[in-house]
CSV table of C-alpha atoms in Angstrom, one decimal:
chain,number,residue,atom,x,y,z
A,203,MET,CA,-37.2,10.5,-25.0
A,204,SER,CA,-37.9,11.4,-21.4
A,205,LEU,CA,-35.9,8.6,-19.8
A,206,ALA,CA,-32.1,8.1,-20.0
A,207,VAL,CA,-29.7,5.5,-18.4
A,208,VAL,CA,-26.1,6.3,-17.9
A,209,TYR,CA,-23.5,4.1,-16.3
A,210,SER,CA,-21.0,5.3,-13.7
A,211,ARG,CA,-18.9,4.0,-10.7
A,212,ALA,CA,-19.0,4.6,-7.0
A,213,ARG,CA,-16.1,4.4,-4.6
A,214,TYR,CA,-16.3,1.7,-2.0
A,215,GLY,CA,-12.9,0.9,-0.5
A,216,LEU,CA,-10.8,-0.4,-3.3
A,217,ASP,CA,-13.8,-1.5,-5.3
A,218,ALA,CA,-15.7,0.5,-7.9
A,219,PRO,CA,-19.3,-0.8,-7.9
A,220,LEU,CA,-21.5,-0.1,-10.8
A,221,VAL,CA,-24.0,2.8,-10.4
A,222,THR,CA,-26.8,3.2,-12.9
A,223,VAL,CA,-27.8,6.8,-13.2
A,224,GLU,CA,-31.5,7.0,-14.3
A,225,VAL,CA,-32.8,10.3,-15.4
A,226,HIS,CA,-36.5,10.9,-16.0
A,227,ILE,CA,-38.1,14.2,-17.1
A,228,SER,CA,-41.8,14.6,-16.6
A,229,ASN,CA,-44.5,17.3,-16.7
A,230,GLY,CA,-45.0,19.3,-13.6
A,231,LEU,CA,-43.6,22.2,-11.7
A,232,PRO,CA,-39.9,22.7,-12.3
A,233,ALA,CA,-37.9,20.6,-9.7
A,234,PHE,CA,-34.7,18.6,-9.5
A,235,GLN,CA,-35.0,15.5,-7.3
A,236,LEU,CA,-32.1,13.3,-6.5
A,237,VAL,CA,-32.6,9.9,-4.9
A,238,GLY,CA,-30.6,6.8,-4.3
A,239,LEU,CA,-28.8,7.3,-0.9
A,240,PRO,CA,-26.8,10.4,-2.0
A,241,GLU,CA,-24.6,12.2,0.5
A,242,THR,CA,-24.4,16.0,0.8
A,243,SER,CA,-21.7,16.3,-1.8
A,244,VAL,CA,-23.8,14.3,-4.3
A,245,LYS,CA,-27.0,16.3,-3.5
A,246,GLU,CA,-25.1,19.5,-4.3
A,247,SER,CA,-24.6,18.2,-7.9
A,248,ARG,CA,-28.0,19.7,-8.7
A,249,ASP,CA,-26.6,23.2,-8.7
A,250,ARG,CA,-23.3,22.3,-10.3
A,251,VAL,CA,-25.0,20.4,-13.2
A,252,ARG,CA,-27.6,23.1,-13.8
A,253,SER,CA,-24.9,25.9,-14.0
A,254,ALA,CA,-22.5,23.7,-16.1
A,255,MET,CA,-25.2,22.9,-18.7
A,256,VAL,CA,-26.4,26.5,-19.0
A,257,ASN,CA,-22.9,27.9,-19.2
A,258,SER,CA,-22.0,25.3,-21.8
A,259,GLY,CA,-25.0,26.3,-24.0
A,260,PHE,CA,-27.3,23.4,-23.3
A,261,ALA,CA,-31.0,24.0,-22.6
A,262,PHE,CA,-31.9,23.0,-19.0
A,263,PRO,CA,-35.5,21.6,-18.9
A,264,ASP,CA,-38.0,23.7,-17.0
A,265,ARG,CA,-39.8,20.5,-16.0
A,266,LYS,CA,-39.7,18.0,-13.2
A,267,ILE,CA,-36.4,16.1,-13.2
A,268,THR,CA,-35.9,12.9,-11.2
A,269,VAL,CA,-32.5,11.3,-10.9
A,270,ASN,CA,-32.1,7.9,-9.4
A,271,LEU,CA,-28.7,6.5,-8.4
A,272,ALA,CA,-29.1,2.7,-8.3
A,273,PRO,CA,-28.6,0.5,-6.4
A,274,ALA,CA,-30.4,2.5,-3.7
A,275,ASP,CA,-28.7,0.8,-0.7
A,276,LEU,CA,-25.2,1.8,-1.9
A,277,PRO,CA,-23.9,5.1,-0.3
A,278,LYS,CA,-22.8,7.6,-2.9
A,279,GLU,CA,-20.3,10.4,-2.1
A,280,GLY,CA,-18.3,12.9,-4.0
A,281,GLY,CA,-18.8,14.9,-7.2
A,282,ARG,CA,-18.1,11.9,-9.5
A,283,PHE,CA,-21.7,11.6,-10.6
A,284,ASP,CA,-21.9,15.2,-12.0
A,285,LEU,CA,-20.9,14.2,-15.5
A,286,PRO,CA,-23.2,11.2,-15.9
A,287,ILE,CA,-26.1,13.2,-14.4
A,288,ALA,CA,-25.6,16.0,-16.9
A,289,LEU,CA,-25.4,13.6,-19.8
A,290,GLY,CA,-28.5,11.9,-18.6
A,291,ILE,CA,-30.4,15.2,-18.6
A,292,ILE,CA,-29.1,16.0,-22.1
A,293,VAL,CA,-30.2,12.7,-23.4
A,294,ALA,CA,-33.6,12.7,-21.6
A,295,SER,CA,-34.3,16.2,-22.9
A,296,GLY,CA,-33.6,15.1,-26.5
A,297,GLN,CA,-30.3,17.0,-27.0
A,298,LEU,CA,-28.4,13.8,-27.6
A,299,ALA,CA,-29.4,10.3,-28.8
A,300,GLU,CA,-29.4,7.6,-26.1
A,301,LYS,CA,-27.5,5.1,-28.4
A,302,SER,CA,-24.5,7.5,-28.2
A,303,LEU,CA,-24.0,6.3,-24.6
A,304,LEU,CA,-23.8,2.6,-25.4
A,305,GLY,CA,-20.6,1.0,-24.3
A,306,PHE,CA,-19.4,3.9,-22.2
A,307,GLU,CA,-19.2,4.7,-18.5
A,308,PHE,CA,-18.6,8.2,-17.2
A,309,CYS,CA,-17.1,9.7,-14.0
A,310,GLY,CA,-16.3,13.4,-13.3
A,311,GLU,CA,-17.0,16.4,-11.3
A,312,LEU,CA,-18.4,19.5,-13.1
A,313,ALA,CA,-17.3,23.1,-12.5
A,314,LEU,CA,-20.0,25.8,-12.9
A,315,SER,CA,-18.4,26.6,-16.3
A,316,GLY,CA,-18.7,23.1,-17.6
A,317,GLU,CA,-15.1,22.1,-17.0
A,318,ILE,CA,-14.5,18.6,-15.7
A,319,ARG,CA,-12.6,18.3,-12.5
A,320,PRO,CA,-10.7,15.2,-11.3
A,321,ILE,CA,-12.1,12.6,-8.9
A,322,LEU,CA,-10.5,10.0,-6.5
A,323,GLY,CA,-10.1,6.4,-7.4
A,324,GLU,CA,-9.6,6.3,-11.1
A,325,ILE,CA,-7.5,3.1,-11.2
A,326,PRO,CA,-10.3,0.9,-9.5
A,327,VAL,CA,-12.8,2.5,-11.9
A,328,ALA,CA,-10.7,1.6,-15.0
A,329,ILE,CA,-10.1,-2.0,-13.7
A,330,ALA,CA,-13.9,-2.4,-13.1
A,331,CYS,CA,-14.6,-1.1,-16.6
A,332,ARG,CA,-12.2,-3.5,-18.1
A,333,GLU,CA,-14.0,-6.4,-16.4
A,334,ALA,CA,-17.4,-5.0,-17.7
A,335,LYS,CA,-15.9,-4.6,-21.2
A,336,ARG,CA,-16.9,-0.9,-21.4
A,337,ALA,CA,-14.9,2.2,-22.2
A,338,ILE,CA,-14.5,4.9,-19.6
A,339,VAL,CA,-14.6,8.7,-19.9
A,340,LEU,CA,-12.7,10.5,-17.1
A,341,PRO,CA,-11.3,13.9,-16.3
A,342,MET,CA,-8.0,14.4,-18.2
A,343,LEU,CA,-5.8,14.2,-15.0
A,344,ASN,CA,-7.5,10.9,-14.0
A,345,ALA,CA,-7.3,9.5,-17.5
A,346,GLN,CA,-3.6,10.2,-17.4
A,347,GLN,CA,-3.2,7.8,-14.4
A,348,ALA,CA,-5.9,5.3,-15.6
A,349,GLN,CA,-4.2,4.7,-19.0
A,350,GLN,CA,-1.7,2.5,-17.1
A,351,VAL,CA,-4.6,-0.1,-16.9
A,352,THR,CA,-4.2,-2.4,-19.9
A,353,ASN,CA,-6.9,-3.7,-22.1
A,354,VAL,CA,-9.4,-1.0,-21.4
A,355,ALA,CA,-10.4,2.1,-23.5
A,356,VAL,CA,-9.7,5.2,-21.4
A,357,HIS,CA,-10.8,8.6,-22.7
A,358,GLY,CA,-9.9,11.9,-21.1
A,359,ALA,CA,-11.9,15.2,-21.4
A,360,ASP,CA,-11.5,18.7,-20.0
A,361,HIS,CA,-15.0,20.1,-20.7
A,362,LEU,CA,-18.6,18.9,-21.0
A,363,LEU,CA,-18.8,20.2,-24.5
A,364,GLN,CA,-15.9,18.0,-25.5
A,365,VAL,CA,-17.7,14.9,-24.3
A,366,HIS,CA,-20.9,16.0,-26.1
A,367,SER,CA,-19.0,16.5,-29.4
A,368,PHE,CA,-17.3,13.1,-29.0
A,369,LEU,CA,-20.6,11.3,-28.4
A,370,LEU,CA,-22.0,12.9,-31.5
A,371,ALA,CA,-19.0,11.6,-33.4
A,372,GLN,CA,-18.2,15.2,-34.4
A,373,GLN,CA,-14.8,15.5,-32.8
A,374,ALA,CA,-12.4,13.2,-31.1
A,375,LEU,CA,-11.4,13.8,-27.5
A,376,PRO,CA,-8.0,15.2,-26.8
A,377,ALA,CA,-5.0,12.8,-26.6
A,378,ILE,CA,-4.2,11.8,-23.1
A,379,PRO,CA,-0.7,13.1,-22.1
A,380,ALA,CA,1.8,10.5,-21.0
A,381,LEU,CA,2.5,10.1,-17.3
A,382,PRO,CA,5.1,12.7,-16.2
A,383,VAL,CA,8.7,11.6,-15.7
A,384,ALA,CA,10.0,13.0,-12.5
A,385,GLN,CA,13.4,14.4,-12.2
A,386,THR,CA,15.5,11.4,-11.3
A,387,GLU,CA,17.7,11.8,-8.3
A,388,GLN,CA,20.7,9.7,-7.6
A,389,GLN,CA,19.2,6.6,-5.8
A,390,ALA,CA,20.6,5.9,-2.3
A,391,ASP,CA,23.1,3.1,-2.6
A,392,LEU,CA,24.2,0.6,0.0
A,393,ALA,CA,27.8,1.5,-0.8
A,394,ASP,CA,27.2,4.8,1.0
A,395,VAL,CA,27.1,2.9,4.3
A,396,LYS,CA,30.6,2.3,5.7
A,397,GLY,CA,31.1,-0.9,7.6
A,398,GLN,CA,28.1,-2.7,9.2
A,399,ALA,CA,28.7,-5.8,7.2
A,400,HIS,CA,26.5,-7.8,9.5
A,401,ALA,CA,23.6,-5.4,9.1
A,402,LYS,CA,24.0,-5.4,5.3
A,403,ARG,CA,23.9,-9.2,5.3
A,404,VAL,CA,20.6,-9.1,7.2
A,405,LEU,CA,19.3,-6.4,4.9
A,406,GLU,CA,20.0,-8.8,2.0
A,407,ILE,CA,18.0,-11.6,3.8
A,408,THR,CA,15.2,-9.1,4.4
A,409,ALA,CA,14.9,-8.2,0.7
A,410,ALA,CA,15.2,-11.8,-0.5
A,411,GLY,CA,12.5,-13.2,1.6
A,412,GLU,CA,10.2,-10.2,2.4
A,413,HIS,CA,10.9,-10.5,6.1
A,414,ASN,CA,10.3,-7.9,8.7
A,415,LEU,CA,13.4,-6.3,10.3
A,416,LEU,CA,14.2,-4.6,13.6
A,417,MET,CA,17.5,-2.7,14.0
A,418,LEU,CA,18.7,-2.0,17.6
A,419,GLY,CA,21.6,0.2,18.2
A,420,PRO,CA,23.0,3.5,19.5
A,421,ALA,CA,22.1,6.8,17.8
A,422,GLY,CA,24.2,7.5,14.7
A,423,THR,CA,25.1,3.9,13.7
A,424,GLY,CA,23.4,4.1,10.4
A,425,LYS,CA,20.0,2.4,11.1
A,426,SER,CA,18.0,4.9,9.1
A,427,MET,CA,20.6,4.9,6.3
A,428,LEU,CA,20.3,1.1,6.0
A,429,ALA,CA,16.5,1.2,6.0
A,430,GLN,CA,16.4,3.9,3.3
A,431,ARG,CA,18.6,1.8,1.0
A,432,LEU,CA,16.5,-1.3,1.3
A,433,PRO,CA,14.4,-0.5,-1.7
A,434,SER,CA,17.5,-0.2,-3.9
A,435,ILE,CA,18.2,-4.0,-3.4
A,436,MET,CA,14.6,-5.2,-3.7
A,437,PRO,CA,13.0,-6.7,-6.8
A,438,PRO,CA,11.0,-4.2,-8.9
A,439,LEU,CA,7.1,-4.3,-8.7
A,440,THR,CA,5.5,-6.6,-11.2
A,441,GLU,CA,2.7,-5.1,-13.4
A,442,PRO,CA,-0.1,-6.5,-11.1
A,443,GLU,CA,1.7,-5.2,-8.0
A,444,ALA,CA,2.3,-1.8,-9.6
A,445,LEU,CA,-1.4,-1.6,-10.5
A,446,ALA,CA,-2.5,-2.6,-7.0
A,447,THR,CA,-0.2,0.0,-5.5
A,448,ALA,CA,-1.4,2.7,-7.9
A,449,ALA,CA,-5.1,1.8,-7.1
A,450,ILE,CA,-4.5,2.5,-3.4
A,451,TYR,CA,-2.7,5.8,-4.2
A,452,SER,CA,-5.6,6.9,-6.4
A,453,ILE,CA,-8.1,6.2,-3.6
A,454,ALA,CA,-5.9,8.4,-1.3
A,455,GLY,CA,-5.7,11.2,-3.8
A,456,LEU,CA,-2.0,10.6,-4.5
A,457,THR,CA,-0.4,9.8,-7.9
A,458,ARG,CA,2.6,7.8,-9.0
A,459,ASN,CA,4.7,8.9,-12.0
A,460,LEU,CA,6.6,6.8,-14.5
A,461,THR,CA,9.8,7.1,-12.5
A,462,ASP,CA,8.4,5.4,-9.4
A,463,TRP,CA,5.8,3.2,-11.2
A,464,GLN,CA,7.8,0.0,-10.6
A,465,GLN,CA,9.6,1.1,-7.5
A,466,ARG,CA,8.4,-0.3,-4.2
A,467,PRO,CA,6.8,2.4,-2.0
A,468,PHE,CA,8.7,3.5,1.1
A,469,ARG,CA,6.6,5.1,3.8
A,470,SER,CA,8.1,6.6,7.0
A,471,PRO,CA,5.4,8.1,9.2
A,472,HIS,CA,6.3,10.2,12.2
A,473,HIS,CA,6.1,8.7,15.7
A,474,THR,CA,3.2,11.1,16.5
A,475,SER,CA,1.0,9.3,14.0
A,476,SER,CA,-2.2,8.0,15.3
A,477,ALA,CA,-3.6,4.5,14.9
A,478,VAL,CA,-6.1,5.7,12.3
A,479,ALA,CA,-3.2,7.3,10.3
A,480,LEU,CA,-1.4,4.0,10.2
A,481,VAL,CA,-4.3,1.6,9.5
A,482,GLY,CA,-6.8,3.9,7.8
A,483,GLY,CA,-10.3,5.0,8.8
A,484,GLY,CA,-12.6,8.0,8.7
A,485,SER,CA,-16.3,8.3,8.2
A,486,VAL,CA,-15.6,7.3,4.6
A,487,PRO,CA,-12.8,4.8,5.1
A,488,ARG,CA,-9.6,5.7,3.4
A,489,PRO,CA,-6.3,3.8,3.4
A,490,GLY,CA,-3.6,4.4,6.0
A,491,GLU,CA,0.1,4.2,5.9
A,492,ILE,CA,0.2,0.4,6.0
A,493,SER,CA,-1.9,0.2,2.8
A,494,LEU,CA,0.1,2.9,1.1
A,495,ALA,CA,3.1,0.7,1.8
A,496,HIS,CA,1.4,-2.2,0.1
A,497,HIS,CA,4.1,-4.3,-1.7
A,498,GLY,CA,6.7,-2.0,-0.2
A,499,ILE,CA,8.3,-0.9,3.1
A,500,LEU,CA,6.8,0.7,6.2
A,501,PHE,CA,9.7,2.2,8.2
A,502,LEU,CA,9.1,3.1,11.8
A,503,ASP,CA,12.0,5.1,13.2
A,504,GLU,CA,12.4,5.6,17.0
A,505,LEU,CA,10.0,2.7,17.5
A,506,PRO,CA,9.4,3.0,21.3
A,507,GLU,CA,8.3,6.6,20.8
A,508,PHE,CA,5.1,5.4,19.1
A,509,PRO,CA,2.3,4.8,21.5
A,510,ARG,CA,2.0,1.1,22.4
A,511,LYS,CA,-1.6,0.9,21.4
A,512,VAL,CA,-0.7,2.4,18.0
A,513,LEU,CA,1.9,-0.3,17.4
A,514,ASP,CA,-0.4,-3.0,18.5
A,515,VAL,CA,-2.9,-2.2,15.8
A,516,LEU,CA,-0.2,-3.5,13.3
A,517,ARG,CA,-0.3,-7.0,14.8
A,518,GLU,CA,-3.2,-8.3,12.7
A,519,PRO,CA,-2.2,-6.7,9.4
A,520,LEU,CA,1.3,-8.2,9.8
A,521,GLU,CA,-0.3,-11.6,9.9
A,522,THR,CA,-3.2,-11.3,7.4
A,523,SER,CA,-1.7,-8.7,5.0
A,524,LYS,CA,-5.0,-6.8,5.0
A,525,VAL,CA,-7.0,-4.5,7.2
A,526,HIS,CA,-10.8,-4.4,7.6
A,527,ILE,CA,-12.2,-1.0,8.7
A,528,SER,CA,-15.7,-0.9,10.1
A,529,ARG,CA,-17.7,2.2,10.7
A,530,ALA,CA,-21.4,2.7,11.6
A,531,ALA,CA,-22.4,3.3,8.0
A,532,ARG,CA,-19.4,2.0,6.0
A,533,GLN,CA,-17.1,-1.0,5.9
A,534,ALA,CA,-14.0,-1.3,3.7
A,535,GLU,CA,-11.1,-3.7,3.3
A,536,PHE,CA,-7.7,-2.6,2.1
A,537,PRO,CA,-4.6,-4.7,1.3
A,538,ALA,CA,-1.6,-4.2,3.5
A,539,GLN,CA,1.1,-6.6,2.4
A,540,PHE,CA,4.1,-4.6,3.6
A,541,GLN,CA,7.5,-5.2,5.1
A,542,LEU,CA,7.9,-3.6,8.5
A,543,VAL,CA,11.4,-2.1,9.1
A,544,ALA,CA,11.9,-0.6,12.5
A,545,ALA,CA,14.8,1.1,14.3
A,546,LEU,CA,15.2,1.9,18.0
A,547,ASN,CA,17.8,2.9,20.5
A,548,PRO,CA,18.7,0.4,23.3
A,549,SER,CA,17.8,3.0,26.0
A,550,PRO,CA,16.2,6.4,26.5
A,551,THR,CA,19.6,8.0,26.3
A,552,GLY,CA,20.6,6.2,23.1
A,553,HIS,CA,23.1,3.8,24.7
A,554,HIS,CA,22.5,1.0,27.2
A,555,GLU,CA,26.1,0.9,28.5
A,556,ASP,CA,26.8,4.6,29.0
A,557,GLY,CA,25.9,4.5,32.7
A,558,ARG,CA,23.2,7.1,32.3
A,559,SER,CA,20.3,4.7,32.2
A,560,SER,CA,19.7,2.1,34.9
A,561,PRO,CA,18.5,-1.5,33.9
A,562,GLU,CA,15.1,-0.6,35.2
A,563,GLN,CA,14.9,2.5,33.0
A,564,VAL,CA,16.0,0.5,30.0
A,565,MET,CA,13.4,-2.2,30.7
A,566,ARG,CA,10.7,0.4,31.0
A,567,TYR,CA,11.8,1.9,27.7
A,568,LEU,CA,11.9,-1.4,25.9
A,569,ASN,CA,8.6,-2.6,27.5
A,570,ARG,CA,6.8,0.1,25.5
A,571,LEU,CA,6.9,-2.7,22.8
A,572,SER,CA,4.5,-5.5,23.5
A,573,GLY,CA,5.7,-9.1,23.3
A,574,PRO,CA,3.2,-10.2,20.6
A,575,PHE,CA,4.3,-7.2,18.4
A,576,ILE,CA,8.0,-8.1,18.7
A,577,ASP,CA,7.2,-11.8,18.1
A,578,ARG,CA,6.0,-10.9,14.6
A,579,ILE,CA,9.4,-9.5,13.5
A,580,GLU,CA,11.6,-12.2,12.1
A,581,LEU,CA,14.9,-10.4,12.0
A,582,GLN,CA,16.2,-8.5,15.1
A,583,ILE,CA,19.8,-7.3,14.9
A,584,GLU,CA,22.2,-5.0,16.8
A,585,VAL,CA,23.8,-2.3,14.8
A,586,PRO,CA,26.9,-1.3,16.8
A,587,LEU,CA,29.0,1.8,16.7
A,588,LEU,CA,31.7,1.8,14.0
A,589,PRO,CA,35.3,1.0,15.3
A,590,LYS,CA,37.7,3.9,15.6
A,591,GLY,CA,39.2,4.9,12.2
A,592,MET,CA,36.4,3.4,10.1
A,593,LEU,CA,34.8,6.7,9.2
A,594,SER,CA,38.0,8.3,7.9
A,595,GLN,CA,39.3,5.2,6.2
A,596,GLU,CA,38.9,4.8,2.4
A,597,CYS,CA,37.3,1.5,1.7
A,598,HIS,CA,35.3,-0.1,-1.1
A,599,GLU,CA,31.8,-1.1,-0.1
A,600,GLU,CA,29.6,-3.5,-2.1
A,601,SER,CA,27.0,-1.6,-4.2
A,602,SER,CA,23.2,-2.1,-4.2
A,603,ALA,CA,23.4,-3.4,-7.8
A,604,SER,CA,25.5,-6.4,-6.9
A,605,VAL,CA,23.5,-7.3,-3.8
A,606,ARG,CA,20.3,-7.0,-5.8
A,607,GLU,CA,21.5,-9.6,-8.3
A,608,ARG,CA,21.7,-12.2,-5.4
A,609,VAL,CA,18.3,-11.0,-4.1
A,610,LEU,CA,16.7,-11.4,-7.5
A,611,ALA,CA,18.2,-14.9,-7.9
A,612,ALA,CA,16.9,-16.0,-4.5
A,613,ARG,CA,13.4,-14.5,-5.2
A,614,ASP,CA,13.2,-16.3,-8.6
A,615,ILE,CA,13.9,-19.6,-6.7
A,616,GLN,CA,11.0,-18.9,-4.3
A,617,ILE,CA,8.6,-17.9,-7.1
A,618,GLN,CA,9.3,-21.0,-9.1
A,619,ARG,CA,9.1,-23.2,-6.0
A,620,GLN,CA,6.0,-21.9,-4.2
A,621,GLY,CA,4.8,-18.8,-6.2
A,622,LYS,CA,5.4,-16.4,-3.3
A,623,ALA,CA,8.2,-15.0,-1.1
A,624,ASN,CA,9.2,-17.1,1.9
A,625,ALA,CA,7.8,-14.7,4.5
A,626,ARG,CA,4.3,-15.2,3.0
A,627,LEU,CA,4.2,-19.0,3.6
A,628,ASN,CA,1.5,-20.4,5.8
A,629,GLY,CA,1.9,-23.4,8.2
A,630,ARG,CA,1.0,-26.0,5.6
A,631,GLU,CA,3.2,-24.5,3.0
A,632,ILE,CA,6.1,-24.4,5.5
A,633,ALA,CA,5.8,-28.1,6.0
A,634,LYS,CA,5.8,-28.7,2.3
A,635,TYR,CA,8.5,-26.3,1.1
A,636,CYS,CA,10.7,-26.0,4.2
A,637,PRO,CA,11.3,-29.6,5.4
A,638,LEU,CA,13.8,-30.1,8.2
A,639,SER,CA,15.6,-33.3,9.2
A,640,GLN,CA,14.4,-34.9,12.4
A,641,ALA,CA,17.7,-33.9,14.2
A,642,ASP,CA,17.4,-30.2,13.0
A,643,ALA,CA,13.7,-30.0,13.9
A,644,SER,CA,14.5,-31.3,17.4
A,645,PHE,CA,17.4,-28.8,17.8
A,646,LEU,CA,15.2,-25.9,16.8
A,647,GLU,CA,12.3,-26.9,19.1
A,648,ASP,CA,14.7,-27.4,22.0
A,649,THR,CA,16.2,-23.9,21.4
A,650,ILE,CA,12.7,-22.3,21.2
A,651,HIS,CA,11.7,-23.9,24.6
A,652,ARG,CA,15.0,-23.0,26.2
A,653,PHE,CA,14.5,-19.3,25.4
A,654,LYS,CA,10.7,-19.5,26.0
A,655,LEU,CA,9.9,-18.3,22.5
A,656,SER,CA,6.5,-18.9,20.8
A,657,ALA,CA,5.4,-21.3,18.1
A,658,ARG,CA,5.2,-18.3,15.8
A,659,THR,CA,8.9,-17.7,16.3
A,660,TYR,CA,9.5,-21.4,15.5
A,661,HIS,CA,7.9,-21.0,12.1
A,662,LYS,CA,9.5,-17.6,11.4
A,663,VAL,CA,13.0,-19.0,12.1
A,664,ILE,CA,12.3,-21.8,9.6
A,665,LYS,CA,11.2,-19.2,7.0
A,666,VAL,CA,14.4,-17.1,7.5
A,667,ALA,CA,16.5,-20.3,7.3
A,668,ARG,CA,14.8,-21.1,4.0
A,669,THR,CA,15.7,-17.6,2.7
A,670,ILE,CA,19.3,-18.0,3.8
A,671,ALA,CA,19.5,-21.4,1.9
A,672,ASP,CA,18.0,-19.8,-1.2
A,673,LEU,CA,20.6,-17.0,-1.2
A,674,GLN,CA,23.3,-19.8,-1.1
A,675,LEU,CA,21.4,-21.6,-3.9
A,676,GLN,CA,21.0,-24.6,-1.7
A,677,THR,CA,18.0,-26.9,-2.0
A,678,ASP,CA,17.9,-28.2,1.6
A,679,ILE,CA,17.9,-26.3,4.9
A,680,SER,CA,20.9,-27.2,7.0
A,681,LYS,CA,21.6,-26.7,10.7
A,682,ALA,CA,24.0,-23.9,9.8
A,683,HIS,CA,21.0,-22.0,8.2
A,684,ILE,CA,18.9,-22.6,11.3
A,685,MET,CA,21.6,-21.4,13.6
A,686,GLU,CA,22.2,-18.2,11.6
A,687,ALA,CA,18.4,-17.5,11.6
A,688,LEU,CA,18.3,-18.0,15.4
A,689,SER,CA,21.1,-15.5,15.8
A,690,TYR,CA,18.9,-12.8,14.5
A,691,ARG,CA,16.8,-12.4,17.7
A,692,ALA,CA,18.8,-9.5,19.3
A,693,LEU,CA,16.0,-7.7,21.1
A,694,GLU,CA,14.8,-11.0,22.8
A,695,ARG,CA,18.4,-11.7,23.9
A,696,LEU,CA,18.8,-8.2,25.3
A,697,LEU,CA,15.5,-8.4,27.3
A,698,SER,CA,16.6,-11.8,28.7
A,699,TYR,CA,19.9,-10.3,29.7
A,700,LEU,CA,18.3,-7.4,31.5
A,701,LYS,CA,15.8,-9.6,33.3
A,702,SER,CA,18.6,-11.9,34.6
């Protein structure tokens, strides 16, 4: 027949909308017309498909070929439509029966030799095919990642001829290799950090309730060491969380192996990173660091060295757990449910009591951080220098494994009670799951007014107090929990001290 219909998938943010590839071959002067809002990379598929078919031994029709990528109002980019276009031409020219394509979708870029090259975004494609109840044929490297999506038939191919033989039921496609297992390195353990019991306690609260953390202290006190060991005490990713994280990585052209499949991502961008690098963007919107840290940790070291306008773009994602990117021709929404962990020195010289920085210089340094941004960080602690003799002293520090047991117990309580971590509770859920006695509520409100803190801080203190109670396996929030939560506002106290 002269008309063929092949199904494929476009890339639109984290979505993979269906694209129907319609191929019609008619009489007339030889021509290859591609319509349906294709970008330059898609238009170039005409030459790739022609060479791939000829070099693979297929007859390329010397007639007028019209390829329509529907829907016409959806922008198409990349080489992902090469394989379905080639198969459409093969079917429309009578070299393959159309019924062979039933129940399948295809994505892949063709080399001039007919080899199939990988594309971006295989995880969203596999998820969309599962919902459509169709199998998917992908380049082998993409199929290797996509096989982590359950309840969907994923096939991998290295060459156009392999796909042709498979559709003719002449030969099965090659087996998809298992995901590689990376060389496991010894994971950073909390026992490596000497002293800093107060900071370790707050790190445990951070992991248990998914709270944001800011560590303030002189250079060399272990702030970065503590942050790097936070993943070792956090709960592993659930299967839906791991799949969501892998989907974002696949859109960004990154991969996750079996070793880190259930490990929470840890992203640490340099302080020269731009706002677009953090939140994402580009003419074709791509995820930034905050989305790559989805269900994981975004660590910002030397926080005041980041431009203020760069930090302020994090304010909305910290509240909504997502980022919406709008461009003239494209819009995309990416998830960004991350924990912010930040570290900073108390002054430009690294210390605020060394006499080398005046109070005015310290204030200018700390004022690089906006009040609304600091307001969104629940836990703010000082990490002091270790006392003399601590570094050379042999002492037993608690391991990450034992701390993780308490974190898992507290997180289980939260999931059973409200279905989410305490940091993710909204105002109505706080009233339902974090009730305070009238006396405790009045005490907290008086304290908030006395220190001129915001209503947001009021609710964040309650959520931290709820996490402290969960770690102690207590049902009710007491005044002691509230007072401990209030004590973790170190930066605000320092700023108040400098202003006085």
